[in-house]
Coordinates of N, CA and C in Angstrom, one line a residue:
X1 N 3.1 174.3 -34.9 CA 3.4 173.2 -35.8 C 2.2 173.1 -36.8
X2 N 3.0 173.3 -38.1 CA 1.3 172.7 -39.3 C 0.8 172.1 -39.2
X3 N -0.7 171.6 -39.6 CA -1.0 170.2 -39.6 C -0.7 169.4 -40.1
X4 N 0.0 169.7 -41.1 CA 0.6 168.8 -42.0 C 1.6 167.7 -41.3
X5 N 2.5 168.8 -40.5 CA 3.6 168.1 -40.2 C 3.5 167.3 -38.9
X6 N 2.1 168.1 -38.1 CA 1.4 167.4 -37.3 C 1.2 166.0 -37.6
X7 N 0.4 165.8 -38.5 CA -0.7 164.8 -39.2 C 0.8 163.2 -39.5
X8 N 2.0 164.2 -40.0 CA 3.3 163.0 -40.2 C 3.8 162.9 -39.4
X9 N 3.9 163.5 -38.0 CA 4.9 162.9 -36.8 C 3.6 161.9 -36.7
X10 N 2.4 162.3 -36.4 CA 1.4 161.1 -35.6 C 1.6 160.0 -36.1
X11 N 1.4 160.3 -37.6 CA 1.3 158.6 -38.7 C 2.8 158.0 -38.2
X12 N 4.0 158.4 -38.2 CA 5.1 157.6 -38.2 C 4.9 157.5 -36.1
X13 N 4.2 158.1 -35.4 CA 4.3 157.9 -33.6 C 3.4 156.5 -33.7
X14 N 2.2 156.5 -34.2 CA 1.5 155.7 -34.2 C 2.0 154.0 -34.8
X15 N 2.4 154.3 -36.5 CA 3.4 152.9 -37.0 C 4.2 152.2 -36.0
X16 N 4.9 153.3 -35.2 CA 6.2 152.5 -34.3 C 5.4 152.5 -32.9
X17 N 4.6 153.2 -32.4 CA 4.4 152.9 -31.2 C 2.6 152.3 -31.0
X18 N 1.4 152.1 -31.8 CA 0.5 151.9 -31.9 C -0.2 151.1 -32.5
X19 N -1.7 150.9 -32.4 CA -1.9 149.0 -32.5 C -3.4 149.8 -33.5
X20 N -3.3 148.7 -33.9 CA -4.8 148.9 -34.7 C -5.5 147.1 -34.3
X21 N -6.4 147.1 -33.6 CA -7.0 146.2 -33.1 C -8.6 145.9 -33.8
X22 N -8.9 144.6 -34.1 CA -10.2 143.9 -34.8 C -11.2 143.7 -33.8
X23 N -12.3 144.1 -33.4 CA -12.9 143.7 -32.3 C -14.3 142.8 -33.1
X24 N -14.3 141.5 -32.6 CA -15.1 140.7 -33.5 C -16.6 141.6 -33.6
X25 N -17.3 141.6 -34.8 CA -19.0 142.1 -35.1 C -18.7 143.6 -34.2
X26 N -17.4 144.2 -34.1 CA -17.9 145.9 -33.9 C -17.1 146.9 -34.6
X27 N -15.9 146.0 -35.3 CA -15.0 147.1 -35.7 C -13.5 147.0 -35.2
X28 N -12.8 148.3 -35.8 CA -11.9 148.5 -35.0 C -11.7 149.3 -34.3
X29 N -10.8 149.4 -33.5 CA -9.8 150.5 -32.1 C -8.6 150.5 -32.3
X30 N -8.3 152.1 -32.3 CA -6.9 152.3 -32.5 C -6.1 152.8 -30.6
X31 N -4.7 152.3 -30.8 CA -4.4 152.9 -29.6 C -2.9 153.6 -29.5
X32 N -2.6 153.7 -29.1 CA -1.1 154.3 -28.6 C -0.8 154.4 -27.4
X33 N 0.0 153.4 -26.7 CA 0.7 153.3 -25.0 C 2.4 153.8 -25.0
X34 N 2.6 154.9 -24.4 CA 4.2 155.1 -24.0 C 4.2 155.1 -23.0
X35 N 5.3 154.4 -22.4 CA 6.1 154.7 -21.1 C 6.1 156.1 -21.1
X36 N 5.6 156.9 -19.5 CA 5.8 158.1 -19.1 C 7.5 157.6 -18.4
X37 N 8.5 158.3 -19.6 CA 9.7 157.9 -18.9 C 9.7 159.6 -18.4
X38 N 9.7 160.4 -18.8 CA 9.6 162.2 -19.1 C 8.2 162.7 -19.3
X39 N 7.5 163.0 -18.0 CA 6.1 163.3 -17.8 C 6.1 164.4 -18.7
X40 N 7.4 165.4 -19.0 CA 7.0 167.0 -19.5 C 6.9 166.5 -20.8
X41 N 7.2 165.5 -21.3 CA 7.6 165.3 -23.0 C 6.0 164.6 -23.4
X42 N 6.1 163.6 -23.0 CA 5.1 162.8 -23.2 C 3.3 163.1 -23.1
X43 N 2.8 163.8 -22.0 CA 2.3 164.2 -21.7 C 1.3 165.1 -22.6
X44 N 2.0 166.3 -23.3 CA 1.3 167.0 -24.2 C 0.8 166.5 -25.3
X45 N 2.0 165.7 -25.9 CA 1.8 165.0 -27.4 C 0.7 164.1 -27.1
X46 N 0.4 163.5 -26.3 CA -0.5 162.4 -26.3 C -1.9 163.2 -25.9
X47 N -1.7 164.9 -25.0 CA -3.0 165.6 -24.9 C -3.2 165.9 -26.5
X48 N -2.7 166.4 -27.0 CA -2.9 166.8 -28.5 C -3.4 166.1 -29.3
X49 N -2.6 165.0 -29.2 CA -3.6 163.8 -30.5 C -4.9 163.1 -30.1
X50 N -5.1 163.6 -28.4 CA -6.7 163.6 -28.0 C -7.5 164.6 -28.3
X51 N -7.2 165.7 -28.2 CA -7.1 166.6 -28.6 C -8.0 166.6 -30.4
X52 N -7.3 166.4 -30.9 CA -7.2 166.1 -32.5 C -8.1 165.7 -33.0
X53 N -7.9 164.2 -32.8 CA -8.9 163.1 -33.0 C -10.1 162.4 -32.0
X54 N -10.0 163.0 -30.7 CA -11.0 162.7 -29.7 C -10.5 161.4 -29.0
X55 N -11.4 160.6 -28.6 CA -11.1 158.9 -27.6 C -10.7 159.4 -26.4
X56 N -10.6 158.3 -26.1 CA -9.8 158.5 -24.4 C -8.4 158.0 -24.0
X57 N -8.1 158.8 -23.5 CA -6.7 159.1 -22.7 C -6.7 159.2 -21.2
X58 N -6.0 157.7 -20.8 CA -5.5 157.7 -19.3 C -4.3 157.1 -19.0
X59 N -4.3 157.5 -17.8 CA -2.7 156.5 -17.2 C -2.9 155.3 -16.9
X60 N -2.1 154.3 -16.9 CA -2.3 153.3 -16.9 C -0.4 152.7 -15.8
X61 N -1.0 151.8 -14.8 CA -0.2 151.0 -14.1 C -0.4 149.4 -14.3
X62 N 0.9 148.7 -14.5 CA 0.3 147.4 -14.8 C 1.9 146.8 -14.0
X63 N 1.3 146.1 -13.0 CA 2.5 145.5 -11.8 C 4.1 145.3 -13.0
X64 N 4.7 145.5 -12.4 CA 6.1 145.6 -12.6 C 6.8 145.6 -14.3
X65 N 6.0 146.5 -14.6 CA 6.0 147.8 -15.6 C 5.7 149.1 -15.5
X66 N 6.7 150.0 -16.5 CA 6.6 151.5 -15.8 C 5.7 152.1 -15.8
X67 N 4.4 152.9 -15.2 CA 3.3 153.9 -16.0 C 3.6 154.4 -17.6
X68 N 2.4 154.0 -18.1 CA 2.3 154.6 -19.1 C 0.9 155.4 -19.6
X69 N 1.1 156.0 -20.4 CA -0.3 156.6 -21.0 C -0.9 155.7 -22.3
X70 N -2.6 156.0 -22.3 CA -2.7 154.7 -23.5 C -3.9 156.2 -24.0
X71 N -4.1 155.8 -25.4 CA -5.2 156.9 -25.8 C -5.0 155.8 -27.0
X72 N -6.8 155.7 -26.1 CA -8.0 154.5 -27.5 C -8.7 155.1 -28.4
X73 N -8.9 154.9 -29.3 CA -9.8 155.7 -30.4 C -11.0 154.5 -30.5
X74 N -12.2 154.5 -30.3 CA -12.9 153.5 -30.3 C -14.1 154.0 -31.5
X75 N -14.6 155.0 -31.5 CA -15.7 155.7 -32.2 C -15.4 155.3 -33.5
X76 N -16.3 154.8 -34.2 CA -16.3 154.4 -36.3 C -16.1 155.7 -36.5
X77 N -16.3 156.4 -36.4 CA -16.4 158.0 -37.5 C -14.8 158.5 -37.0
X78 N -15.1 158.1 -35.9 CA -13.3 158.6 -35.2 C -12.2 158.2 -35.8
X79 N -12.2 156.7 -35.8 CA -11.5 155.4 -36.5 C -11.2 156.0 -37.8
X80 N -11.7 156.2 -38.7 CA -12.2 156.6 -39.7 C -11.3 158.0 -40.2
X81 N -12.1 158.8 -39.3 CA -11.2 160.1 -39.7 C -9.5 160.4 -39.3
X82 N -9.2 159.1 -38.4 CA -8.1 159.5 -38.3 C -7.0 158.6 -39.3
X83 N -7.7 157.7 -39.8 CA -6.7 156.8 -40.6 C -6.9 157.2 -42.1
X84 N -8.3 158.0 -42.1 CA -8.0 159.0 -43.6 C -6.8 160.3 -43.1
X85 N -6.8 161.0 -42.0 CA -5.6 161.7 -42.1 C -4.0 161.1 -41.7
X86 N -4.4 160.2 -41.3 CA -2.7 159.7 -41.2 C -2.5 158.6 -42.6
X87 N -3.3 158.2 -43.3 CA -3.4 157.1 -44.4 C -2.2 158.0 -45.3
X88 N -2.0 159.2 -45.6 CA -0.8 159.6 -46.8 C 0.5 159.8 -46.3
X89 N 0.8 159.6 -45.0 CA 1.9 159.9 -44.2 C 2.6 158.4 -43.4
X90 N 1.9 157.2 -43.6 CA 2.3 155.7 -43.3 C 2.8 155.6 -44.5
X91 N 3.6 154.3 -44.2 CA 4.8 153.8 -45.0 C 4.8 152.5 -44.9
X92 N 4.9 152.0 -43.7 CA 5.4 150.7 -43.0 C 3.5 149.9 -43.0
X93 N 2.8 150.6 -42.5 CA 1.4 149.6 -41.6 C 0.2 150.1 -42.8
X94 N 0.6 150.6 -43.7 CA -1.0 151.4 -44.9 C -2.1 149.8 -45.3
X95 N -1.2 148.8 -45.4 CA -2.2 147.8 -45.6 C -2.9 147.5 -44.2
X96 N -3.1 147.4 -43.7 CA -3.4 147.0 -42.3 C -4.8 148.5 -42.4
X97 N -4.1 149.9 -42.3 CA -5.1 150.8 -42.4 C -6.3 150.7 -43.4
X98 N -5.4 150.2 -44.4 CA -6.5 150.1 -45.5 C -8.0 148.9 -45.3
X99 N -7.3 147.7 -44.9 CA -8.0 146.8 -44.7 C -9.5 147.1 -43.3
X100 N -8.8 148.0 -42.5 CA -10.0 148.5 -41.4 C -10.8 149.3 -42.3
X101 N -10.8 150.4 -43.2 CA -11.6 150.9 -44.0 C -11.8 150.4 -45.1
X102 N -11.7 148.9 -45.4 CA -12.6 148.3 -46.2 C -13.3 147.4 -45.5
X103 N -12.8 147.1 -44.5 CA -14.1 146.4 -42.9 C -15.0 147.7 -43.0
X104 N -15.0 148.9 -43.0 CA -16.2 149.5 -42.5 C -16.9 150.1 -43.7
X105 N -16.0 149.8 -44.8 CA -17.2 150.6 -46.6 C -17.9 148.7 -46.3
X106 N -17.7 147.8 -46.2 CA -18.4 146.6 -46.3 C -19.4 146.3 -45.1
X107 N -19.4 147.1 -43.8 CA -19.9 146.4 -43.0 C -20.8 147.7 -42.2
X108 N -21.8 148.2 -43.0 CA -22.5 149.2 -42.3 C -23.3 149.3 -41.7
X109 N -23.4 150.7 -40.9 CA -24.2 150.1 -39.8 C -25.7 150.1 -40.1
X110 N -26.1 149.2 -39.1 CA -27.2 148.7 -39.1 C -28.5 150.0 -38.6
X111 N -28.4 151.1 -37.9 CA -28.5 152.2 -38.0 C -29.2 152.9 -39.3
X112 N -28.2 153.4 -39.9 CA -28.6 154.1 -40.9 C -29.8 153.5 -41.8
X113 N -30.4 154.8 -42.3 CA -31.8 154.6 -43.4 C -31.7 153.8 -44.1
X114 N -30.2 154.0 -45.0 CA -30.5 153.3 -46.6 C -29.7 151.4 -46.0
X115 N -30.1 151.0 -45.2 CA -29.4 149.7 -44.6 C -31.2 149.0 -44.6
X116 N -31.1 148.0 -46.0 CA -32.2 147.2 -45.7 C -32.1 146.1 -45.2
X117 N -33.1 145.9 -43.9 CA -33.1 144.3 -43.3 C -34.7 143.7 -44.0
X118 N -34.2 142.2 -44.1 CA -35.2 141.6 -44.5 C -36.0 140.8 -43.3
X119 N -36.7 141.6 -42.8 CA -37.1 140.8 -41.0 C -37.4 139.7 -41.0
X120 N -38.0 138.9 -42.1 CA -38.8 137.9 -42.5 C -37.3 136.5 -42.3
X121 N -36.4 137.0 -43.3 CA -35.1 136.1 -43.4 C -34.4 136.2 -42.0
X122 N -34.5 137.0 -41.0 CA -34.0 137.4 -39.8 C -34.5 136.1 -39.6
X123 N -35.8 136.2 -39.1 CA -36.4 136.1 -37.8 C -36.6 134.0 -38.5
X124 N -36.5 134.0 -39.8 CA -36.5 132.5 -40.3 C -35.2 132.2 -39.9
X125 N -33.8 132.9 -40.1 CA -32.5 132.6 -39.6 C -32.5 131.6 -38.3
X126 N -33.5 133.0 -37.3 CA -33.4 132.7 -35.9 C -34.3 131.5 -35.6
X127 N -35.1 131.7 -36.2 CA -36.3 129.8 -36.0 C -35.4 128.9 -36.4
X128 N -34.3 129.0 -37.4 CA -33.6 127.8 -37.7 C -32.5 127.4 -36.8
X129 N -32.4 128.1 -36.0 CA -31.1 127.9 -34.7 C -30.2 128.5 -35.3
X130 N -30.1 129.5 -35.7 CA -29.1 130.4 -36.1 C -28.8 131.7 -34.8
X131 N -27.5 132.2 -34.1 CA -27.6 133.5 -33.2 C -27.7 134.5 -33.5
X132 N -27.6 135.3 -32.7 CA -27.4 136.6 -33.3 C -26.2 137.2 -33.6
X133 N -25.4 136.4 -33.4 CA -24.1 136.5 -34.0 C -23.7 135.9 -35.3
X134 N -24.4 134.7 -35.3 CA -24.6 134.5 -37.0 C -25.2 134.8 -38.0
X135 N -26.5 134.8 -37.2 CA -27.3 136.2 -38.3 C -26.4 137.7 -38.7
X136 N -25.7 137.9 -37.8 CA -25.4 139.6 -37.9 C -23.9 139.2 -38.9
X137 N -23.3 138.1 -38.9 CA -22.4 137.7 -39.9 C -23.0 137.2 -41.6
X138 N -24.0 137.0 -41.7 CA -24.7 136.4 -42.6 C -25.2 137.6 -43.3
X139 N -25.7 138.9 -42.8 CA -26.5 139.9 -43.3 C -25.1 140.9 -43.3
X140 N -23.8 140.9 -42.8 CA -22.8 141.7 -42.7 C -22.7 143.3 -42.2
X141 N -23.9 143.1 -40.7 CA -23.8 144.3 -39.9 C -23.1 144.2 -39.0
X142 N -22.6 145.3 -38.1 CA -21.4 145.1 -37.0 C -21.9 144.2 -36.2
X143 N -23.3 144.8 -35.5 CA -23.4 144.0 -34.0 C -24.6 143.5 -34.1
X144 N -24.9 142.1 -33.3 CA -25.4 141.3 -33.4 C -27.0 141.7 -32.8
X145 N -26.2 142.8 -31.5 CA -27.3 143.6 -30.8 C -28.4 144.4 -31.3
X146 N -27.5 145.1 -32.6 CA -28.6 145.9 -33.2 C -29.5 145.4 -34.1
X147 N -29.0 143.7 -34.3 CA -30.0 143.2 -34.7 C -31.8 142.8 -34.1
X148 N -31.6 142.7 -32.8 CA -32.0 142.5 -31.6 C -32.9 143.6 -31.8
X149 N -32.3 144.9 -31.4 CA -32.4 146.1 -31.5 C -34.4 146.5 -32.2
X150 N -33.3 145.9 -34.0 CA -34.2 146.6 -35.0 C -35.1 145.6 -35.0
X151 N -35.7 144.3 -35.0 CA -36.6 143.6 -34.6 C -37.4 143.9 -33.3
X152 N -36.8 143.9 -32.3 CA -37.5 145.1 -31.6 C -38.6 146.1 -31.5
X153 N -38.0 146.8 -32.5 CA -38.3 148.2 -32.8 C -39.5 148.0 -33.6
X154 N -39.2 147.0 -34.7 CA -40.1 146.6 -35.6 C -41.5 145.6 -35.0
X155 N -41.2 145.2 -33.9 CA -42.3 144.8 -33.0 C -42.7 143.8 -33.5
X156 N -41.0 142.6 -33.7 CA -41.2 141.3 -34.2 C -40.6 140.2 -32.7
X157 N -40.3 141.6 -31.7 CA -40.2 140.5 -30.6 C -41.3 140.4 -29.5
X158 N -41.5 139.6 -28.9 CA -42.3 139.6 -27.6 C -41.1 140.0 -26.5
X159 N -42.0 140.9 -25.7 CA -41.7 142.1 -24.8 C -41.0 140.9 -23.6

């Protein structure tokens, strides 16, 4: 199969059978759960699109519903790469895709070099009763941890 045509079954599997989920201060996760009604059918397609795009893929039992398989995509770069190759082959959910990759051109990580923290406005935030969850909403980095993290590092916390 091309990738092309690969790349368009996934985008229209994913629209009707898959979630695009907001996880507060980390991003998003993409998923896809089918009923194993036909282990031989099901089975490959869901190895492949792990396959593809990476994440994890397991079975899953949940009381009195059938087994099904679920494959998460949790990784930013993962996230990412797969909603730029399925983004020209959606129809129905593109706003929804689009809106996760303008959560992540707005919300960079805190990681990278060119990401300047002002430690001084941090650490005044946090003297003011502010958390690290509203600091990390206030400065517009994912996680509140790595704020923690980079003060830390920077040897503005006591050990």
């Amino acid at each position: 199969m091309k990738n092309s045509i690969f790349y368009s079954w996934v985008a229209a599997f994913w629209e009707s059978e898959g979630s695009l989920c907001r996880r507060r201060h980390i991003g998003y996760c993409l998923a896809i759960c089918q009923s194993i009604d036909s282990k031989r059918t099901i089975k490959p397609i869901m190895e492949r699109i792990q396959k593809t795009f990476g994440g994890h893929l397991s079975t899953r039992k949940i009381k009195d519903y059938k087994p099904r398989f679920e494959w998460i995509l949790t990784r930013r770069d993962d996230v990412i790469r797969f909603i730029k190759t399925i983004y020209p082959y959606c129809h129905i959910r593109k706003g929804d895709l689009k809106d996760c990759l303008d959560f992540f051109r707005t919300h960079p990580r805190l990681d990278k070099r060119d990401v300047k923290i002002n430690i001084k406005e941090i650490k005044k935030m946090l003297n003011n009763g502010k958390t690290y969850v509203q600091v990390a909403e206030v400065i517009g980095v994912l996680t509140p941890s790595s704020i923690w993290k980079r003060l830390h590092k920077e040897g503005c916390l006591n050990p």
